[in-house]
């Protein structure tokens, strides 16, 4: 037979005496002494006539169990005596407070459960006298619940182990949290604790009970589970950790949401294999430049400079190749390699029978081919021709790209020079040091004079020269829209 543990607070609605709410039994007490005397009288009088007393929510849940399932109740009883004495509370205020405590029904509850054959443990919650507002303190009740329950419940792959008050462990398949009893602060704290356990993938189920409905309402707490995750998910979306989001929403019922996150996760990693069949070779290149421009901000704002640099450096080389295609007219075009399916830029002169792969290092491409309209690959004995760039800002771009971008150890480094040092020596600490220092000086990474912003401005300049601003911005908006769709789906 399976065993499930039911965890709940004994609240006002749980006690009935002579078909009336049991808390009315204590309503005429205005001192603690009155309450203690009346509780003792109730124990004697009702203990000898248990048919007069009922705990309807416990009974209803017990009677609704499956025939092959045993329920073991762990019932929390609040005790505010020390708190009331510390605050010198008496009169009507005391009467209003004391009737909410399950502590005064502990003996009758135990006797009644034994008569019904209901396995149970009673857990007394002694309220700290120094707490403001006692059991009405929302923040502190959350701490009380956590401190009380943490040592009593241990979760594992098989279910839950409840360390009961008789010092023997109960192995159960799952824990059922009944959260409709107790003060709002306590029932809310218990529900929140249960949701936290569920988020940790522990075997938790929730049940809501009411005196008006004889049938318990079991539920998973899914809605609030996702609401609790949303702030963390939004933070991961901001830093474009789509894999982390996918991990958090593994159990989410919306498969479209998971599909969109898969698309974003592949995109930020430049994994376009799933889209290759619908992308032309040129679209493939534009997609990669777009991803770099869309994703760079997250790396920049986190100060992950080497990762930021490598994707922007790659985007520059692709954009410059696109500029060669644009300036070269019909002599250049993007095609996919038959074997690798990698996009390659091909070059074909008028007198050539078939195109060949464009193969020229990036430095002569910028300094000669695009600047002068002609460059040679001496190793291949090949001369390439384009229309040279006549834009007024081109020389400033060349200065940034080929001669001076940042200063490392009193030496100026161009954007292109730094690529070789990072690729071959993995000197990420150097670029971190320089760009972090600039971030401090300029109080942010988005300042117009920040080297990272300067690089992005120049990359957009190359994109504009290649007449690609509109298609690339359209693709960037597509990624941003996909992220917004995910946010709306949460």
Coordinates of C-alpha atoms in Angstrom, one line a residue:
X1 CA 0.0 0.0 0.0
X2 CA 1.2 3.5 -0.9
X3 CA 1.7 6.1 1.8
X4 CA 1.3 9.9 1.3
X5 CA 2.0 12.5 3.9
X6 CA -0.6 15.3 4.3
X7 CA 0.8 18.5 5.7
X8 CA -1.6 21.2 6.9
X9 CA -2.3 23.8 9.6
X10 CA -5.3 23.2 12.0
X11 CA -7.4 26.3 11.4
X12 CA -10.7 27.8 12.5
X13 CA -12.7 25.9 9.9
X14 CA -11.2 22.6 10.9
X15 CA -13.0 22.3 14.3
X16 CA -16.7 21.6 14.8
X17 CA -18.4 21.1 18.1
X18 CA -22.1 20.3 18.2
X19 CA -22.2 21.2 14.5
X20 CA -21.0 24.7 15.3
X21 CA -17.6 26.3 14.6
X22 CA -15.4 25.0 17.4
X23 CA -13.6 28.3 17.9
X24 CA -16.8 29.7 19.4
X25 CA -16.0 27.5 22.4
X26 CA -13.1 29.9 23.3
X27 CA -14.7 33.2 22.3
X28 CA -15.8 34.1 25.8
X29 CA -12.3 33.9 27.2
X30 CA -10.5 37.2 27.9
X31 CA -7.4 36.0 29.8
X32 CA -5.0 33.2 29.2
X33 CA -6.1 31.6 32.4
X34 CA -9.7 31.5 31.2
X35 CA -8.5 29.8 28.0
X36 CA -6.4 27.2 29.8
X37 CA -9.3 26.3 32.1
X38 CA -11.8 26.0 29.3
X39 CA -9.5 24.0 27.2
X40 CA -9.0 21.5 30.1
X41 CA -12.8 21.3 30.5
X42 CA -13.3 20.7 26.8
X43 CA -10.8 17.9 26.9
X44 CA -12.7 16.2 29.7
X45 CA -16.2 16.8 28.4
X46 CA -15.7 16.2 24.7
X47 CA -13.1 13.5 25.2
X48 CA -15.8 11.4 26.7
X49 CA -18.3 12.2 23.9
X50 CA -16.3 12.3 20.7
X51 CA -19.5 12.2 18.5
X52 CA -20.0 15.9 19.4
X53 CA -16.7 16.9 17.8
X54 CA -15.5 16.7 14.3
X55 CA -12.6 17.9 12.2
X56 CA -14.4 18.0 8.8
X57 CA -11.5 18.9 6.5
X58 CA -9.3 16.2 7.8
X59 CA -12.1 13.7 7.7
X60 CA -13.1 14.7 4.1
X61 CA -9.6 14.2 2.8
X62 CA -9.2 10.9 4.7
X63 CA -12.4 9.5 3.3
X64 CA -11.6 10.6 -0.3
X65 CA -8.3 8.7 -0.4
X66 CA -7.8 5.8 -2.9
X67 CA -8.3 2.3 -1.5
X68 CA -4.7 1.5 -2.0
X69 CA -3.3 4.6 -0.4
X70 CA -2.7 5.4 3.3
X71 CA -2.6 9.0 4.4
X72 CA -0.4 10.1 7.3
X73 CA -1.4 13.6 8.5
X74 CA 1.3 16.0 9.8
X75 CA -0.8 18.8 11.5
X76 CA 0.7 22.1 12.5
X77 CA -0.8 23.7 15.6
X78 CA 0.0 27.3 16.5
X79 CA 0.6 28.3 20.1
X80 CA 0.7 32.0 20.9
X81 CA 0.7 31.9 24.7
X82 CA 4.3 33.3 25.1
X83 CA 3.6 36.0 22.5
X84 CA 0.4 37.1 24.2
X85 CA 2.0 37.2 27.7
X86 CA 5.0 39.2 26.3
X87 CA 2.7 41.8 24.8
X88 CA 0.3 41.9 27.8
X89 CA -2.8 41.2 25.6
X90 CA -6.1 40.6 27.2
X91 CA -9.9 41.2 26.7
X92 CA -11.5 41.1 23.3
X93 CA -8.1 41.3 21.5
X94 CA -7.0 38.2 23.3
X95 CA -10.3 36.4 22.5
X96 CA -9.9 37.2 18.8
X97 CA -6.3 35.9 18.8
X98 CA -6.6 32.8 20.9
X99 CA -9.4 31.3 18.9
X100 CA -7.1 30.9 15.9
X101 CA -4.7 28.6 17.8
X102 CA -4.9 24.9 17.1
X103 CA -2.9 24.2 20.2
X104 CA -6.0 24.2 22.4
X105 CA -7.5 21.3 20.4
X106 CA -4.4 19.1 20.4
X107 CA -5.6 16.5 22.9
X108 CA -9.1 16.2 21.4
X109 CA -7.6 16.0 17.8
X110 CA -5.3 13.2 18.9
X111 CA -8.1 11.2 20.5
X112 CA -10.4 11.8 17.5
X113 CA -7.7 10.7 15.0
X114 CA -7.0 7.5 17.0
X115 CA -10.7 6.7 17.0
X116 CA -11.0 7.3 13.2
X117 CA -7.9 5.2 12.6
X118 CA -6.1 8.2 11.1
X119 CA -2.2 8.1 11.3
X120 CA -1.1 11.5 12.4
X121 CA 1.6 13.6 14.1
X122 CA 1.0 16.9 15.7
X123 CA 3.6 19.6 15.3
X124 CA 3.4 22.6 17.7
X125 CA 4.5 26.0 16.3
X126 CA 5.5 28.1 19.3
X127 CA 5.3 31.7 18.2
X128 CA 8.3 33.8 19.2
X129 CA 7.2 36.5 21.6
X130 CA 9.5 39.0 20.0
X131 CA 7.7 38.8 16.6
X132 CA 5.7 41.8 15.5
X133 CA 2.1 40.9 14.8
X134 CA 2.5 37.2 15.7
X135 CA 0.9 34.8 13.3
X136 CA -0.2 37.8 11.2
X137 CA 3.5 38.6 10.3
X138 CA 3.8 37.4 6.7
X139 CA 7.6 37.5 6.4
X140 CA 8.3 35.9 9.7
X141 CA 5.7 33.2 9.3
X142 CA 7.5 32.2 6.1
X143 CA 10.7 31.8 8.2
X144 CA 8.9 29.9 11.0
X145 CA 7.4 27.4 8.5
X146 CA 10.8 26.9 6.8
X147 CA 12.7 26.4 10.0
X148 CA 10.1 24.0 11.4
X149 CA 9.7 21.9 8.2
X150 CA 13.2 21.8 6.9
X151 CA 14.5 19.2 9.3
X152 CA 11.4 17.1 9.2
X153 CA 11.1 16.5 5.4
X154 CA 13.8 15.1 3.2
X155 CA 13.1 14.5 -0.5
X156 CA 14.7 11.9 -2.8
X157 CA 14.0 10.3 -6.1
X158 CA 11.6 7.9 -4.5
X159 CA 9.5 10.5 -2.8
X160 CA 9.7 12.0 0.7
X161 CA 10.9 11.0 4.1
X162 CA 9.0 12.5 7.1
X163 CA 10.8 12.4 10.4
X164 CA 7.8 12.3 12.7
X165 CA 7.5 13.2 16.4
X166 CA 8.1 9.7 17.6
X167 CA 11.6 9.7 16.1
X168 CA 10.8 7.2 13.4
X169 CA 10.9 8.0 9.7
X170 CA 8.0 7.6 7.4
X171 CA 8.8 6.9 3.7
X172 CA 6.1 8.2 1.5
X173 CA 5.5 8.5 -2.3
X174 CA 4.7 12.2 -2.1
X175 CA 3.8 15.1 0.2
X176 CA 0.3 16.7 -0.1
X177 CA 0.1 20.3 1.1
X178 CA -3.4 21.3 2.3
X179 CA -3.2 25.1 2.2
X180 CA -6.8 26.2 3.0
X181 CA -6.4 26.2 6.8
X182 CA -4.8 28.6 9.2
X183 CA -4.3 32.4 9.2
X184 CA -3.6 34.0 5.7
X185 CA 0.0 34.5 6.7
X186 CA 0.5 30.9 7.8
X187 CA -1.4 29.3 4.9
X188 CA 0.4 31.5 2.4
X189 CA 3.7 30.6 4.0
X190 CA 2.9 26.9 3.8
X191 CA 1.8 27.2 0.2
X192 CA 5.0 29.1 -0.7
X193 CA 7.2 26.5 1.0
X194 CA 5.5 23.8 -1.0
X195 CA 6.0 25.7 -4.3
X196 CA 9.7 26.1 -3.5
X197 CA 9.9 22.3 -3.0
X198 CA 8.1 21.7 -6.2
X199 CA 10.4 24.1 -8.1
X200 CA 13.3 21.9 -6.8
X201 CA 11.6 18.9 -8.6
X202 CA 10.4 17.3 -5.3
X203 CA 7.3 15.3 -5.2
X204 CA 4.7 17.8 -4.0
X205 CA 1.0 18.1 -4.6
X206 CA -1.5 20.6 -3.3
X207 CA -5.1 20.2 -2.1
X208 CA -7.6 22.9 -1.3
X209 CA -10.5 22.2 1.1
X210 CA -13.6 24.1 2.1
X211 CA -16.6 23.4 4.3
X212 CA -18.9 24.3 1.4
X213 CA -17.5 21.6 -0.9
X214 CA -17.2 18.1 0.4
X215 CA -14.7 17.1 -2.3
X216 CA -11.1 18.1 -2.0
X217 CA -9.6 19.9 -4.9
X218 CA -6.2 18.6 -5.8
X219 CA -3.9 20.7 -8.0
X220 CA -0.2 21.1 -8.9
X221 CA 0.3 24.8 -8.2
X222 CA 1.5 25.1 -11.8
X223 CA 0.4 28.7 -12.3
X224 CA 2.2 30.0 -9.3
X225 CA 5.2 27.8 -10.0
X226 CA 5.7 29.6 -13.3
X227 CA 5.0 33.0 -11.7
X228 CA 7.8 32.4 -9.2
X229 CA 10.1 31.4 -12.0
X230 CA 9.3 34.5 -14.2
X231 CA 11.8 36.9 -12.5
X232 CA 14.6 34.5 -12.9
X233 CA 13.7 33.7 -16.4
X234 CA 13.5 37.3 -17.3
X235 CA 17.0 37.9 -15.9
X236 CA 18.3 35.0 -18.1
X237 CA 16.6 36.4 -21.1
X238 CA 18.3 39.7 -20.5
X239 CA 21.7 38.1 -20.6
X240 CA 20.5 35.8 -23.5
X241 CA 21.1 32.6 -21.5
X242 CA 18.4 30.7 -23.5
X243 CA 19.8 27.3 -22.5
X244 CA 19.3 28.3 -18.9
X245 CA 15.7 29.3 -19.6
X246 CA 15.1 26.0 -21.4
X247 CA 16.3 24.2 -18.3
X248 CA 13.8 26.1 -16.1
X249 CA 10.8 25.5 -18.3
X250 CA 11.3 21.8 -19.0
X251 CA 7.8 21.0 -17.6
X252 CA 6.1 24.0 -19.2
X253 CA 3.0 22.8 -21.1
X254 CA 3.5 25.3 -24.0
X255 CA 5.5 23.5 -26.7
X256 CA 5.6 26.6 -28.9
X257 CA 7.5 28.4 -26.1
X258 CA 10.1 25.6 -26.1
X259 CA 10.4 25.7 -29.9
X260 CA 11.1 29.5 -29.8
X261 CA 13.7 29.0 -27.1
X262 CA 15.4 26.3 -29.1
X263 CA 15.5 28.8 -32.0
X264 CA 17.0 31.5 -29.9
X265 CA 19.5 29.1 -28.2
X266 CA 20.8 27.9 -31.6
X267 CA 20.9 31.5 -33.0
X268 CA 23.0 32.9 -30.1
X269 CA 25.4 30.1 -30.7
X270 CA 25.5 30.7 -34.5
X271 CA 24.1 27.2 -35.0
X272 CA 22.1 27.7 -38.2
X273 CA 22.0 24.0 -39.3
X274 CA 18.3 23.7 -38.7
X275 CA 17.6 26.7 -41.0
X276 CA 20.2 25.9 -43.7
X277 CA 17.6 24.4 -46.1
X278 CA 15.7 27.7 -46.2
X279 CA 18.6 30.1 -46.2
X280 CA 20.5 31.0 -49.3
X281 CA 24.3 31.3 -49.0
X282 CA 24.0 35.1 -48.8
X283 CA 21.1 34.9 -46.3
X284 CA 23.3 32.6 -44.1
X285 CA 26.0 35.3 -44.0
X286 CA 23.5 38.1 -43.2
X287 CA 22.0 35.9 -40.5
X288 CA 25.3 35.5 -38.8
X289 CA 26.1 39.2 -38.9
X290 CA 22.7 40.0 -37.5
X291 CA 23.1 37.5 -34.7
X292 CA 26.4 39.2 -33.8
X293 CA 24.9 42.7 -33.7
X294 CA 21.8 41.4 -31.8
X295 CA 23.7 39.4 -29.2
X296 CA 26.8 41.6 -28.6
X297 CA 25.1 43.9 -26.1
X298 CA 24.5 41.1 -23.5
X299 CA 28.2 40.2 -23.6
X300 CA 29.2 43.8 -23.5
X301 CA 27.1 44.7 -20.5
X302 CA 28.4 41.6 -18.6
X303 CA 32.0 42.6 -19.5
X304 CA 32.7 39.3 -21.2
X305 CA 35.1 41.0 -23.5
X306 CA 36.8 38.0 -25.2
X307 CA 33.5 36.4 -26.1
X308 CA 32.2 39.8 -27.3
X309 CA 35.3 40.5 -29.3
X310 CA 35.4 37.2 -31.1
X311 CA 31.8 37.4 -32.4
X312 CA 32.3 41.1 -33.5
X313 CA 35.6 40.3 -35.2
X314 CA 33.9 37.5 -37.1
X315 CA 31.0 39.8 -38.0
X316 CA 33.5 42.4 -39.3
X317 CA 35.1 39.9 -41.6
X318 CA 31.8 38.7 -43.0
X319 CA 30.6 42.2 -43.5
X320 CA 33.8 43.2 -45.3
X321 CA 33.4 40.2 -47.5
X322 CA 29.8 41.4 -48.3
X323 CA 31.2 44.8 -49.1
X324 CA 33.6 43.2 -51.5
X325 CA 30.7 41.5 -53.2
X326 CA 28.8 44.8 -53.4
X327 CA 31.7 46.7 -54.8
X328 CA 32.6 44.0 -57.2
X329 CA 29.3 43.9 -59.0
X330 CA 28.6 40.7 -60.9
X331 CA 32.1 39.3 -60.4
X332 CA 31.4 38.2 -56.9
X333 CA 28.6 36.1 -55.4
X334 CA 27.9 33.9 -52.4
X335 CA 27.5 30.1 -53.0
X336 CA 27.4 27.1 -50.7
X337 CA 30.3 24.6 -50.9
X338 CA 29.0 21.4 -52.3
X339 CA 30.6 19.3 -49.6
X340 CA 30.6 21.3 -46.4
X341 CA 27.5 23.5 -47.3
X342 CA 29.6 26.4 -45.9
X343 CA 28.8 29.8 -47.6
X344 CA 31.8 30.9 -49.6
X345 CA 32.4 34.0 -51.7
X346 CA 33.2 33.2 -55.3
X347 CA 35.0 35.4 -57.9
X348 CA 34.7 35.1 -61.6
X349 CA 36.3 37.4 -64.1
X350 CA 34.8 38.0 -67.5
X351 CA 37.3 35.8 -69.2
X352 CA 37.0 32.9 -66.7
X353 CA 34.9 29.8 -67.6
X354 CA 33.9 29.1 -64.0
X355 CA 34.1 30.9 -60.6
X356 CA 36.8 30.3 -58.0
X357 CA 36.8 30.9 -54.3
X358 CA 37.7 34.4 -53.2
X359 CA 40.9 33.9 -51.1
X360 CA 42.6 37.1 -49.8
X361 CA 43.7 37.9 -46.3
X362 CA 41.6 40.5 -44.5
X363 CA 44.4 43.1 -44.3
X364 CA 45.0 43.4 -48.1
X365 CA 41.3 43.2 -48.7
X366 CA 40.8 46.4 -46.6
X367 CA 44.0 48.2 -47.4
X368 CA 44.3 47.3 -51.1
X369 CA 41.2 45.8 -52.7
X370 CA 38.6 48.0 -51.2
X371 CA 40.8 51.1 -50.8
X372 CA 42.5 50.9 -54.2
X373 CA 40.2 48.7 -56.2
X374 CA 42.8 46.0 -56.8
X375 CA 44.7 43.4 -54.8
X376 CA 46.8 40.3 -55.5
X377 CA 47.2 36.9 -53.9
X378 CA 50.8 36.2 -54.8
X379 CA 50.7 32.6 -53.6
X380 CA 47.8 31.9 -56.0
X381 CA 49.0 34.4 -58.5
X382 CA 45.6 35.9 -58.6
X383 CA 44.5 39.5 -59.0
X384 CA 41.1 40.6 -57.7
X385 CA 39.3 43.7 -58.9
X386 CA 36.5 45.9 -57.3
X387 CA 35.3 49.4 -57.4
X388 CA 37.3 51.2 -54.7
X389 CA 35.6 52.9 -51.7
X390 CA 35.3 56.7 -52.1
X391 CA 33.4 57.4 -48.8
X392 CA 34.9 60.2 -46.7
X393 CA 34.9 58.1 -43.5
X394 CA 36.8 55.1 -45.1
X395 CA 40.2 56.3 -44.0
X396 CA 39.0 56.7 -40.4
X397 CA 37.7 53.2 -40.5
X398 CA 41.0 51.8 -41.8
X399 CA 42.8 53.6 -39.0
X400 CA 40.5 51.9 -36.4
X401 CA 40.6 48.5 -38.1
X402 CA 44.2 48.3 -39.2
X403 CA 46.2 50.7 -37.0
X404 CA 44.7 51.9 -33.8
X405 CA 41.7 50.9 -31.7
X406 CA 43.0 50.5 -28.1
X407 CA 46.3 50.8 -26.2
X408 CA 47.9 47.7 -24.6
X409 CA 51.1 48.1 -22.6
X410 CA 51.8 51.5 -24.2
X411 CA 51.3 50.1 -27.7
X412 CA 48.4 50.9 -30.0
X413 CA 46.5 47.9 -31.2
X414 CA 44.2 47.9 -34.1
X415 CA 41.0 45.9 -34.0
X416 CA 42.5 43.5 -36.5
X417 CA 45.9 43.2 -34.7
X418 CA 44.1 42.2 -31.5
X419 CA 42.3 39.4 -33.3
X420 CA 45.5 37.6 -33.9
X421 CA 46.7 38.0 -30.3
X422 CA 43.4 36.7 -28.9
X423 CA 43.2 33.8 -31.4
X424 CA 46.7 32.6 -31.0
X425 CA 47.6 33.5 -27.4
X426 CA 44.2 33.6 -25.7
X427 CA 45.1 36.9 -24.1
X428 CA 41.6 37.6 -22.8
X429 CA 43.0 39.1 -19.6
X430 CA 44.6 42.0 -21.5
X431 CA 41.4 43.0 -23.3
X432 CA 39.4 42.6 -20.1
X433 CA 41.8 44.9 -18.3
X434 CA 41.7 47.7 -20.9
X435 CA 38.0 47.6 -21.6
X436 CA 37.0 47.3 -18.0
X437 CA 39.1 50.3 -17.2
X438 CA 37.4 52.2 -20.0
X439 CA 34.0 51.1 -18.6
X440 CA 34.9 52.6 -15.2
X441 CA 36.2 55.8 -16.7
X442 CA 33.1 56.4 -18.9
X443 CA 30.7 55.0 -16.3
X444 CA 29.2 52.4 -18.7
X445 CA 29.7 50.4 -21.8
X446 CA 27.3 52.4 -24.0
X447 CA 29.2 55.7 -24.0
X448 CA 30.0 56.9 -27.5
X449 CA 33.7 57.0 -26.6
X450 CA 33.8 53.4 -25.3
X451 CA 36.0 51.2 -27.6
X452 CA 33.2 48.7 -27.7
X453 CA 30.6 51.2 -28.9
X454 CA 33.2 52.6 -31.4
X455 CA 33.6 49.1 -32.8
X456 CA 29.9 48.6 -33.2
X457 CA 29.5 51.9 -34.9
X458 CA 32.1 51.0 -37.4
X459 CA 30.6 47.6 -38.0
X460 CA 27.3 49.3 -38.7
X461 CA 29.2 51.6 -41.1
X462 CA 30.5 48.6 -43.1
X463 CA 27.0 47.1 -43.2
X464 CA 25.7 50.4 -44.5
X465 CA 28.4 50.6 -47.2
X466 CA 27.5 47.1 -48.3
X467 CA 23.8 48.2 -48.6
X468 CA 22.7 45.7 -46.0
X469 CA 21.3 47.9 -43.2
X470 CA 17.7 47.1 -44.0
X471 CA 17.9 43.3 -44.3
X472 CA 20.1 43.0 -41.2
X473 CA 17.9 45.3 -39.1
X474 CA 14.9 43.2 -40.2
X475 CA 16.6 40.1 -39.0
X476 CA 17.6 41.7 -35.7
X477 CA 14.0 42.7 -35.1
X478 CA 13.0 39.1 -35.8
X479 CA 15.2 37.9 -33.0
X480 CA 14.0 40.6 -30.7
X481 CA 10.3 39.7 -31.5
X482 CA 11.1 36.1 -30.7
X483 CA 12.4 37.1 -27.3
X484 CA 9.3 39.3 -26.7
X485 CA 7.0 36.4 -27.7
X486 CA 8.8 34.2 -25.1
X487 CA 8.2 36.9 -22.4
X488 CA 4.5 37.2 -23.3
X489 CA 4.2 33.4 -23.0
X490 CA 5.4 33.2 -19.5

